[in-house]
Coordinates of C-alpha atoms and ligand atoms in Angstrom, one line a residue:
M232 CA 57.8 90.3 124.7
A233 CA 54.2 91.5 124.9
P234 CA 51.6 88.8 124.4
N235 CA 50.1 89.0 121.0
H236 CA 46.3 89.4 121.4
D237 CA 46.0 90.6 117.8
D238 CA 44.9 87.5 116.0
K239 CA 42.5 86.6 118.8
I240 CA 41.0 90.1 118.8
L241 CA 40.8 90.1 115.0
A242 CA 39.0 86.8 114.8
A243 CA 36.6 87.7 117.6
S244 CA 35.9 91.1 116.3
K245 CA 34.7 89.6 113.0
R246 CA 32.0 87.8 115.0
H247 CA 30.8 91.0 116.5
P248 CA 30.8 93.6 113.7
I249 CA 30.1 97.3 114.2
V250 CA 27.0 98.6 112.3
P251 CA 28.2 101.5 110.2
L252 CA 26.5 104.8 110.7
E253 CA 25.6 107.3 108.0
K254 CA 28.4 109.4 106.7
G255 CA 29.5 112.1 109.1
Q256 CA 27.9 110.4 112.1
F257 CA 29.8 108.5 114.8
Y258 CA 29.1 106.7 118.0
K259 CA 29.7 108.6 121.2
Y260 CA 30.3 107.6 124.8
G261 CA 27.4 109.7 126.2
T262 CA 26.0 110.7 129.6
A263 CA 26.1 107.1 130.8
G264 CA 28.2 105.2 128.2
F265 CA 26.9 104.0 124.8
R266 CA 23.2 103.8 124.7
M267 CA 20.9 103.2 121.6
R268 CA 18.9 100.5 119.8
A269 CA 20.1 97.2 121.1
S270 CA 20.6 96.0 117.5
L271 CA 23.5 98.4 117.1
L272 CA 25.3 97.5 120.3
E273 CA 26.9 94.1 119.8
G274 CA 30.1 95.3 118.2
I275 CA 30.2 98.3 120.5
T276 CA 30.0 96.0 123.6
F277 CA 32.8 93.9 122.2
R278 CA 35.0 96.9 121.8
V279 CA 34.1 98.3 125.3
G280 CA 35.3 94.9 126.6
L281 CA 38.7 95.6 124.9
L282 CA 38.9 99.0 126.6
A283 CA 37.9 97.6 130.0
A284 CA 40.7 95.1 129.8
L285 CA 43.2 97.9 128.9
R286 CA 41.9 100.0 131.8
S287 CA 42.3 97.1 134.3
R288 CA 45.9 96.6 133.1
K289 CA 46.6 100.4 133.3
L290 CA 45.3 100.4 136.9
N291 CA 47.5 97.7 138.4
S292 CA 45.1 94.9 137.5
Q293 CA 42.3 96.2 139.6
A294 CA 38.8 95.0 138.6
I295 CA 36.9 97.1 136.2
G296 CA 33.1 96.9 135.9
V297 CA 31.0 96.8 132.8
M298 CA 27.2 97.3 133.1
V299 CA 24.9 96.4 130.3
T300 CA 21.7 98.4 130.7
A301 CA 19.7 101.2 129.1
S302 CA 18.2 102.2 132.4
H303 CA 15.1 104.5 131.8
N304 CA 15.1 104.0 128.0
P305 CA 12.5 101.8 126.2
A306 CA 12.8 98.1 126.1
A307 CA 14.2 98.0 122.6
D308 CA 17.3 100.0 123.6
N309 CA 20.3 98.8 125.5
G310 CA 23.5 100.3 126.7
V311 CA 27.0 99.6 128.0
K312 CA 29.2 101.6 130.3
I313 CA 32.4 101.1 132.2
V314 CA 32.8 101.4 136.0
D315 CA 36.1 102.4 137.6
P316 CA 37.7 100.5 140.5
M317 CA 36.1 102.5 143.3
G318 CA 32.7 102.0 141.7
E319 CA 32.7 105.4 140.0
M320 CA 31.9 106.1 136.4
L321 CA 34.8 105.8 133.9
E322 CA 37.3 108.6 134.2
Q323 CA 36.3 111.2 131.7
D324 CA 39.7 111.3 130.0
W325 CA 39.1 107.7 128.9
E326 CA 35.8 108.3 127.3
K327 CA 37.6 109.5 124.1
Y328 CA 39.5 106.2 123.9
A329 CA 36.1 104.3 124.1
T330 CA 34.7 106.5 121.4
G331 CA 37.9 106.0 119.3
L332 CA 37.9 102.2 119.5
V333 CA 34.1 102.0 118.8
N334 CA 34.4 104.2 115.7
C335 CA 37.3 102.2 114.1
Q336 CA 36.1 101.4 110.5
S337 CA 37.6 97.9 110.2
D338 CA 38.8 95.0 112.5
E339 CA 42.4 95.7 111.4
E340 CA 42.1 99.3 112.3
L341 CA 40.6 98.3 115.7
V342 CA 43.6 96.0 116.5
K343 CA 46.0 98.8 115.4
Q344 CA 44.3 101.3 117.6
Y345 CA 44.2 98.9 120.6
N346 CA 47.9 98.4 120.4
E347 CA 48.6 102.1 119.9
L348 CA 46.5 102.9 123.0
A349 CA 48.5 100.4 125.0
H350 CA 51.7 102.0 123.8
Q351 CA 50.6 105.6 124.3
L352 CA 49.3 104.9 127.8
K353 CA 52.3 102.7 128.7
I354 CA 50.1 99.7 129.4
D355 CA 51.8 96.4 130.0
L356 CA 49.8 93.9 128.0
K357 CA 51.4 91.0 130.0
A358 CA 49.9 92.2 133.3
P359 CA 46.9 90.4 134.6
A360 CA 43.5 92.1 134.0
K361 CA 40.1 91.6 135.6
V362 CA 36.6 92.7 134.5
I363 CA 33.3 92.0 136.3
Y364 CA 30.0 92.6 134.7
G365 CA 26.2 92.5 135.0
R366 CA 23.1 93.3 133.0
D367 CA 19.5 94.4 133.5
T368 CA 16.4 92.4 132.4
R369 CA 16.5 93.3 128.7
P370 CA 16.6 90.1 126.6
S371 CA 19.2 91.8 124.3
G372 CA 21.6 91.7 127.2
H373 CA 22.4 88.0 126.7
K374 CA 23.9 88.6 123.3
L375 CA 25.8 91.7 124.5
V376 CA 27.4 90.1 127.4
S377 CA 28.6 87.2 125.3
A378 CA 30.2 89.7 122.9
L379 CA 31.8 91.3 126.0
A380 CA 33.1 87.9 127.2
D381 CA 34.6 87.3 123.8
A382 CA 36.6 90.5 124.1
L383 CA 37.8 89.4 127.5
E384 CA 38.8 86.0 126.3
A385 CA 40.6 87.4 123.4
T386 CA 42.7 89.7 125.7
D387 CA 43.4 87.0 128.3
T388 CA 41.4 88.9 130.9
E389 CA 39.9 87.2 133.9
Y390 CA 36.2 87.9 134.3
V391 CA 33.2 87.3 136.5
D392 CA 29.7 87.4 135.1
H393 CA 27.4 88.6 137.9
K394 CA 24.4 88.1 135.7
L395 CA 21.2 90.1 136.5
L396 CA 21.9 93.1 138.7
T397 CA 20.7 96.6 139.3
T398 CA 23.3 99.2 138.1
P399 CA 24.2 100.3 141.7
Q400 CA 24.7 96.6 142.7
L401 CA 27.3 96.3 140.0
H402 CA 29.0 99.5 141.2
Y403 CA 29.0 98.1 144.7
L404 CA 30.5 94.8 143.6
V405 CA 33.3 96.6 141.7
R406 CA 34.3 98.5 144.8
A407 CA 33.9 95.5 147.1
T408 CA 36.1 93.4 144.8
N409 CA 38.9 95.9 144.8
T410 CA 38.8 96.6 148.5
E411 CA 38.4 93.0 149.6
G412 CA 40.7 92.1 152.5
T413 CA 41.9 95.7 152.9
P414 CA 41.1 98.2 155.7
L415 CA 38.9 100.0 153.2
S416 CA 36.7 96.9 152.6
Y417 CA 33.4 98.0 151.2
G418 CA 31.5 94.8 152.0
K419 CA 31.3 91.2 150.9
V420 CA 31.8 90.5 147.2
S421 CA 28.4 89.1 146.5
E422 CA 24.8 90.2 145.9
A423 CA 24.0 88.8 149.4
G424 CA 26.8 91.0 150.8
Y425 CA 25.1 94.1 149.3
Y426 CA 21.7 93.2 150.9
E427 CA 23.3 92.3 154.3
K428 CA 25.2 95.6 154.4
L429 CA 22.1 97.7 153.5
A430 CA 19.8 95.8 155.9
H431 CA 22.2 96.0 158.8
A432 CA 22.8 99.7 158.3
F433 CA 19.1 100.4 157.8
V434 CA 18.3 98.8 161.2
R435 CA 21.1 100.9 162.9
A436 CA 20.0 104.1 161.2
M437 CA 16.4 103.6 162.2
K438 CA 17.2 103.5 165.9
N439 CA 13.9 101.9 166.7
K440 CA 11.9 104.7 165.2
K441 CA 8.5 103.7 163.8
I442 CA 7.6 103.8 160.2
D443 CA 4.1 104.9 159.4
G444 CA 1.9 102.9 156.9
T445 CA 2.7 101.1 153.7
L446 CA 5.2 102.2 151.1
T447 CA 4.1 101.3 147.6
V448 CA 7.1 100.9 145.3
D449 CA 6.7 100.9 141.5
C450 CA 9.6 99.1 140.0
A451 CA 9.2 100.1 136.3
N452 CA 8.9 96.4 135.5
G453 CA 12.7 96.3 135.7
I454 CA 15.4 94.6 137.6
G455 CA 14.6 96.6 140.7
G456 CA 11.5 94.5 141.4
P457 CA 13.1 91.1 142.0
K458 CA 16.1 92.7 143.7
L459 CA 14.0 94.8 146.1
S460 CA 11.9 91.7 147.0
E461 CA 15.1 89.8 147.7
F462 CA 16.5 92.7 149.8
L463 CA 13.3 92.8 152.0
K464 CA 14.1 89.2 153.1
Y465 CA 17.3 90.4 154.7
I466 CA 15.6 92.9 157.1
P467 CA 15.6 91.1 160.5
K468 CA 12.1 90.4 161.7
G469 CA 10.8 92.6 164.4
K470 CA 13.7 95.1 164.2
V471 CA 12.1 97.6 161.8
N472 CA 8.5 97.8 160.7
L473 CA 9.1 98.7 157.0
D474 CA 6.0 97.6 155.1
V475 CA 6.7 97.6 151.4
K476 CA 4.3 96.7 148.6
V477 CA 6.2 96.0 145.5
V478 CA 4.3 96.7 142.3
N479 CA 5.0 96.9 138.5
D480 CA 7.6 94.1 138.9
D481 CA 6.7 92.1 135.8
V482 CA 10.1 91.1 134.4
L483 CA 8.7 88.2 132.3
R484 CA 7.2 90.5 129.6
P485 CA 10.2 92.6 128.4
E486 CA 8.1 94.9 126.4
V487 CA 6.5 96.5 129.6
L488 CA 9.9 97.7 131.0
N489 CA 9.6 101.4 131.8
L490 CA 6.3 101.4 129.9
D491 CA 4.0 104.1 131.4
C492 CA 5.6 103.5 134.8
G493 CA 8.9 104.1 136.6
A494 CA 10.8 107.1 137.8
D495 CA 11.3 108.7 134.4
F496 CA 7.6 108.4 133.5
V497 CA 6.6 110.0 136.9
K498 CA 9.1 112.8 136.5
T499 CA 8.4 113.7 132.9
K500 CA 4.6 113.1 132.8
Q501 CA 4.2 114.5 136.4
R502 CA 1.6 111.9 137.2
A503 CA 1.4 108.5 139.0
P504 CA 1.9 105.2 137.2
P505 CA -0.8 102.6 137.3
I506 CA -0.6 101.2 140.9
P507 CA -3.3 99.7 143.1
K508 CA -5.1 102.5 144.7
P509 CA -3.1 103.6 147.7
Q510 CA -4.6 105.0 150.9
P511 CA -5.1 108.8 150.5
G512 CA -1.8 110.4 151.2
A513 CA 0.1 107.1 151.5
R514 CA 3.7 107.0 150.5
C515 CA 4.5 105.8 147.0
C516 CA 7.7 105.8 145.1
S517 CA 9.1 104.7 141.7
L518 CA 12.4 103.3 140.6
D519 CA 13.6 103.3 137.0
G520 CA 14.5 100.3 134.8
D521 CA 17.9 99.6 136.4
A522 CA 17.0 101.0 139.9
D523 CA 19.3 104.0 140.1
R524 CA 16.7 106.7 140.2
L525 CA 14.0 107.4 142.7
M526 CA 10.8 109.5 142.8
Y527 CA 8.4 109.8 145.8
Y528 CA 4.8 110.9 145.4
W529 CA 1.4 110.7 147.0
I530 CA -2.1 110.9 145.7
D531 CA -4.3 113.4 147.5
P532 CA -8.1 112.6 147.2
E533 CA -8.9 116.3 146.5
R534 CA -5.8 117.8 144.9
G535 CA -4.5 114.8 143.0
F536 CA -0.9 113.8 142.4
F537 CA 2.0 115.4 144.3
M538 CA 5.6 114.6 143.4
L539 CA 8.8 114.7 145.5
D540 CA 11.7 114.5 143.0
G541 CA 15.5 114.4 143.2
D542 CA 15.7 118.0 144.3
R543 CA 13.4 117.3 147.2
I544 CA 15.4 114.2 148.2
S545 CA 18.5 116.3 148.1
S546 CA 17.2 119.0 150.3
L547 CA 15.7 116.5 152.7
A548 CA 19.0 114.7 153.0
A549 CA 21.1 117.9 153.3
S550 CA 18.8 119.2 156.0
F551 CA 18.7 116.0 158.1
I552 CA 22.4 115.3 157.8
G553 CA 23.3 118.9 158.5
D554 CA 21.3 118.8 161.7
L555 CA 22.9 115.6 162.7
V556 CA 26.4 117.0 162.1
E557 CA 25.5 120.0 164.3
S558 CA 24.1 117.7 167.0
A559 CA 27.2 115.6 166.8
G560 CA 29.3 118.7 167.6
L561 CA 31.1 118.5 164.2
K562 CA 29.7 121.6 162.6
H563 CA 33.1 123.3 162.5
D564 CA 35.0 120.3 161.3
I565 CA 32.8 119.1 158.4
R566 CA 32.0 121.0 155.2
I567 CA 28.6 120.0 153.7
G568 CA 27.8 121.0 150.1
V569 CA 25.1 120.3 147.6
V570 CA 25.5 119.6 143.9
Q571 CA 22.8 120.1 141.3
T572 CA 22.3 120.5 137.6
A573 CA 20.5 123.1 135.5
Y574 CA 17.3 121.0 135.9
A575 CA 17.2 121.7 139.6
N576 CA 14.1 123.7 140.5
G577 CA 15.0 127.2 141.4
A578 CA 13.0 127.0 144.6
S579 CA 15.1 124.1 145.8
T580 CA 18.3 126.0 145.1
N581 CA 17.0 129.0 147.1
Y582 CA 15.9 126.7 149.9
I583 CA 19.3 125.1 150.2
T584 CA 21.3 128.3 150.0
Q585 CA 19.0 130.6 151.9
H586 CA 17.3 128.3 154.5
L587 CA 19.8 125.5 155.0
K588 CA 22.7 128.0 154.4
L589 CA 24.7 125.4 152.4
P590 CA 26.7 126.0 149.2
V591 CA 25.2 124.7 145.9
I592 CA 27.3 124.0 142.9
C593 CA 25.8 123.4 139.4
T594 CA 27.4 120.9 137.0
P595 CA 26.4 119.6 133.6
T596 CA 24.0 116.6 133.5
G597 CA 25.2 113.2 134.3
V598 CA 26.1 111.7 137.7
K599 CA 29.6 111.4 136.5
H600 CA 29.9 115.2 136.7
L601 CA 28.0 115.6 140.0
H602 CA 29.9 112.8 141.8
H603 CA 33.3 114.4 141.4
V604 CA 32.3 117.8 142.6
A605 CA 30.5 116.2 145.6
Q606 CA 33.8 114.6 146.5
S607 CA 35.3 118.1 147.1
F608 CA 33.2 118.3 150.3
D609 CA 33.4 116.3 153.6
I610 CA 29.7 115.5 152.9
G611 CA 28.6 116.0 149.4
V612 CA 24.9 115.7 148.6
Y613 CA 24.2 115.3 144.9
F614 CA 21.0 114.6 143.2
E615 CA 19.7 115.3 139.7
A616 CA 16.0 116.4 139.6
N617 CA 15.3 113.1 137.8
G618 CA 16.0 111.3 141.1
H619 CA 19.5 110.1 140.4
G620 CA 22.0 110.8 143.2
T621 CA 23.5 109.9 146.5
V622 CA 25.4 111.4 149.5
L623 CA 29.1 111.0 149.7
F624 CA 31.1 111.0 152.9
S625 CA 34.8 111.7 152.9
P626 CA 37.1 109.2 154.7
D627 CA 37.7 112.0 157.3
A628 CA 34.0 112.4 157.9
L629 CA 33.5 108.6 158.4
T630 CA 36.4 108.5 160.8
A631 CA 35.0 111.4 162.8
F632 CA 31.6 109.7 163.1
K633 CA 33.3 106.5 164.5
E634 CA 36.1 108.0 166.6
K635 CA 34.8 111.3 168.1
Q636 CA 34.1 110.9 171.8
P637 CA 30.5 111.9 172.5
Q638 CA 30.0 114.5 175.2
S639 CA 26.3 113.8 175.7
P640 CA 23.7 111.1 174.9
A641 CA 22.4 113.3 172.1
Q642 CA 25.9 113.6 170.5
K643 CA 26.3 109.8 170.8
D644 CA 23.0 109.3 169.1
A645 CA 23.8 111.7 166.2
L646 CA 27.2 110.1 165.7
E647 CA 25.7 106.6 165.5
T648 CA 23.1 107.7 163.1
L649 CA 25.7 109.4 160.9
A650 CA 27.9 106.3 160.9
A651 CA 24.9 104.1 160.0
L652 CA 24.0 106.5 157.1
G653 CA 27.6 106.2 155.9
D654 CA 27.0 102.5 155.4
L655 CA 23.4 102.7 154.2
I656 CA 24.0 105.3 151.5
N657 CA 25.7 103.8 148.4
Q658 CA 29.1 105.6 148.1
T659 CA 29.7 104.6 144.5
V660 CA 26.7 105.9 142.6
G661 CA 23.0 106.9 142.9
D662 CA 21.1 103.8 144.1
A663 CA 17.3 103.9 144.3
I664 CA 17.0 101.1 146.9
S665 CA 19.6 102.6 149.2
D666 CA 18.2 106.2 148.6
M667 CA 14.6 104.9 149.4
L668 CA 15.8 103.4 152.7
M669 CA 17.6 106.7 153.5
V670 CA 14.3 108.7 152.8
E671 CA 12.4 106.2 155.0
V672 CA 14.9 106.7 157.8
I673 CA 14.7 110.5 157.6
L674 CA 10.9 110.5 157.5
A675 CA 10.8 108.2 160.5
H676 CA 13.2 110.3 162.5
K677 CA 11.4 113.5 161.7
A678 CA 8.0 111.7 162.1
W679 CA 7.0 113.4 158.8
S680 CA 4.4 112.4 156.2
L681 CA 5.1 113.2 152.6
R682 CA 2.9 116.2 153.0
D683 CA 5.1 117.5 155.8
W684 CA 8.1 117.0 153.6
A685 CA 6.5 118.9 150.7
M686 CA 5.8 121.8 153.0
T687 CA 9.5 122.8 153.2
Y688 CA 9.2 124.9 150.1
S689 CA 7.0 125.4 147.0
D690 CA 8.4 124.3 143.6
L691 CA 8.3 126.8 140.8
P692 CA 6.0 125.4 138.1
N693 CA 8.2 123.6 135.5
R694 CA 8.0 121.5 132.4
L695 CA 10.4 119.1 130.7
V696 CA 9.9 118.4 127.0
R697 CA 11.7 115.9 124.8
V698 CA 12.2 117.2 121.3
E699 CA 13.0 114.9 118.3
V700 CA 15.5 116.7 116.0
G701 CA 17.2 115.7 112.8
N702 CA 20.7 116.0 114.3
K703 CA 21.1 116.5 118.0
D704 CA 24.9 116.9 117.6
L705 CA 24.3 120.4 116.2
F706 CA 23.5 121.5 119.8
H707 CA 26.5 122.6 121.9
T708 CA 26.2 124.1 125.4
T709 CA 28.2 126.2 127.8
D710 CA 27.8 127.5 131.4
A711 CA 27.0 124.0 132.9
E712 CA 24.5 123.4 130.0
R713 CA 22.5 126.5 130.9
R714 CA 23.2 128.2 127.5
L715 CA 23.6 127.0 123.9
S716 CA 26.7 128.1 122.2
H717 CA 25.6 126.4 118.9
P718 CA 23.7 126.6 116.6
E719 CA 24.3 130.3 116.3
G720 CA 21.3 132.4 117.1
A721 CA 19.3 129.7 119.0
Q722 CA 20.3 131.0 122.4
Q723 CA 19.2 134.6 121.5
E724 CA 15.8 133.3 120.5
I725 CA 15.5 131.4 123.8
D726 CA 16.5 134.5 125.7
D727 CA 13.8 136.5 123.9
A728 CA 11.2 133.9 124.7
V729 CA 12.2 133.8 128.4
K730 CA 11.8 137.6 128.7
K731 CA 8.1 137.3 127.9
Y732 CA 7.4 135.4 131.2
K733 CA 7.6 136.2 134.9
D734 CA 10.3 134.6 137.0
A735 CA 11.1 132.4 134.0
R736 CA 14.1 130.3 133.0
S737 CA 14.6 127.9 130.2
F738 CA 17.4 125.9 128.5
A739 CA 17.9 123.2 125.9
R740 CA 20.5 120.5 125.5
A741 CA 21.2 117.4 123.5
S742 CA 20.4 114.2 125.5
G743 CA 23.4 111.9 126.1
T744 CA 21.2 108.8 126.4
E745 CA 18.5 109.3 123.8
N746 CA 18.4 110.5 120.2
A747 CA 16.7 113.8 121.2
C748 CA 17.1 117.2 122.8
R749 CA 15.6 118.1 126.1
V750 CA 14.0 121.5 126.9
Y751 CA 13.4 122.6 130.5
A752 CA 11.3 125.6 131.4
E753 CA 10.3 127.2 134.7
A754 CA 8.0 130.2 135.3
A755 CA 5.7 131.8 137.8
T756 CA 2.6 129.8 136.8
R757 CA 2.0 126.3 135.4
S758 CA 0.5 127.6 132.2
E759 CA 3.4 130.0 131.6
A760 CA 5.9 127.2 132.2
N761 CA 4.1 125.0 129.7
E762 CA 3.8 127.8 127.2
L763 CA 7.5 128.7 127.5
A764 CA 8.6 125.1 127.2
E765 CA 6.5 124.6 124.0
R766 CA 7.9 127.9 122.6
V767 CA 11.5 126.8 123.2
A768 CA 10.8 123.3 121.9
R769 CA 9.7 124.9 118.6
I770 CA 12.9 126.9 118.4
I771 CA 15.0 123.7 119.0
E772 CA 12.9 121.8 116.4
R773 CA 13.6 124.5 113.8
Y774 CA 17.4 124.7 114.5
G775 CA 17.6 121.0 114.7
S776 CA 16.3 120.5 111.3
G777 CA 18.9 123.0 110.0
Q778 CA 16.3 125.7 109.0
Ligands
G16_1099 C1 21.6 108.7 132.9 C2 22.6 109.4 133.7 C3 22.0 110.5 134.5 C4 21.3 111.5 133.5 C5 20.3 110.7 132.6 C6 19.7 111.5 131.5 O1 20.6 108.2 133.8 O2 23.2 108.5 134.6 O3 23.0 111.2 135.2 O4 20.6 112.5 134.2 O5 21.0 109.6 132.0 O6 20.7 112.0 130.7 P1 20.5 112.7 129.3 O7 19.6 113.9 129.7 O8 21.8 113.2 128.8 O9 19.8 111.8 128.4 P2 20.0 106.7 133.6 O10 19.1 106.6 134.8 O11 19.3 106.7 132.3 O12 21.2 105.9 133.6

């Protein structure tokens, strides 16, 4: 007989009620899980815990991850998302189950739906289940993880609280937990194991190359600050000369999280956060609140701020890894591809297809979409323009790096560097710390400054605008989010606006992490890009208010 979790779920659920929404509105598993004002999330997190337990039982008791974070969002927000056994985002087919459980109107309906799901998905409720979780520095995280733990207790699920983590660290731990003791072992199941793996791979990938100057890292006053400082202790002394200055790492004042700093600020405002004045041209970068996004930039004494975003990181990685694959004699065995979203600057897409001669695929926003497409290549490079991304290596590619017999010292060198990159680059999700180390490795190998990197192509002027609307759910997209299918008439107006500008492109979509729409515009000049973005924003405002 199946164990009866019903009474325990019922009792626990009453302690973590769902806040009802206005009529006609419902909670949705968005771009990166449920994300909103923290005050709305306790009941949601409890129910996410129920689903995570079901998912573990469905997948032969493998550990499922739950991360409590609102990443780049303001301090008052929080969020909760599920991580699948290999450290990937929750399988998309299951998002509707999460949405279903979270929108149950009563505790009784919740219990009924939990049992119906178990029945429908043929889940054995007697099987063991395991969930591991972590949270960022938001104070609201405490209450949310205790709601989560209540759900796990109520469903007899084993759990491990990894406490404060960056999002990519939790993804790492999920994969490490599920591969422990197997030939596919991803690393030691501990935060220290994550640092050791990265530090060791970093030294191997550097191959005694010299890193120039100091790298200033703005940590958005989030979890990335203490974790990066911790990581730096693991780099063996004298092996690599990485000189990092950690700034904006105040995690004691929660209200300053992501406030006028961090990767999202840098990308959307296109300016540097407050940091101690760096040397002219010196390397600077920003992480976001949970350290899964990365932006590089420098400040030129004459021309001001210059940003190297996710598109730049993507093309840098694709070009370096492509060259290594060629030097390793693997050009005909390994297929490299790049995955972007509609936000990718048109100049980066041209550079990758025409100069690097690599295929580019465009997907909807959300690393969950890019990740899966990247897996269709032997080496899949995926980055969103906002700095969120990674490089995936297929098992065949990793085996080739380790087992191919080199025919020359240059081949040996390339194979070793590729193998080290396979360990350095987080294979589960975009990871700002790991990506930053990758960029440092590439710049050191190429002996490039940020200015050299920026010379590879010129970005088309662009502008990203956040538009508050009455109801963002009115907006539906098609063609990898490049066109609006609803509300009727809106796309025609955008098309008419775009026609007024040279080399222009614009699109609008509802955010999956904020209560707003986003508008992107690109054009031949900065003033035209700004003007077009404002024009499209007004169209969206009008349609969003139902006029
Ligand atoms: C999350 C997702 C990203 C996405 C971003 C913005 O990032 O993981 O893939 O680009 O949200 O999404 P949207 O435009 O739908 O709000 P993060 O760093 O906030 O977790």
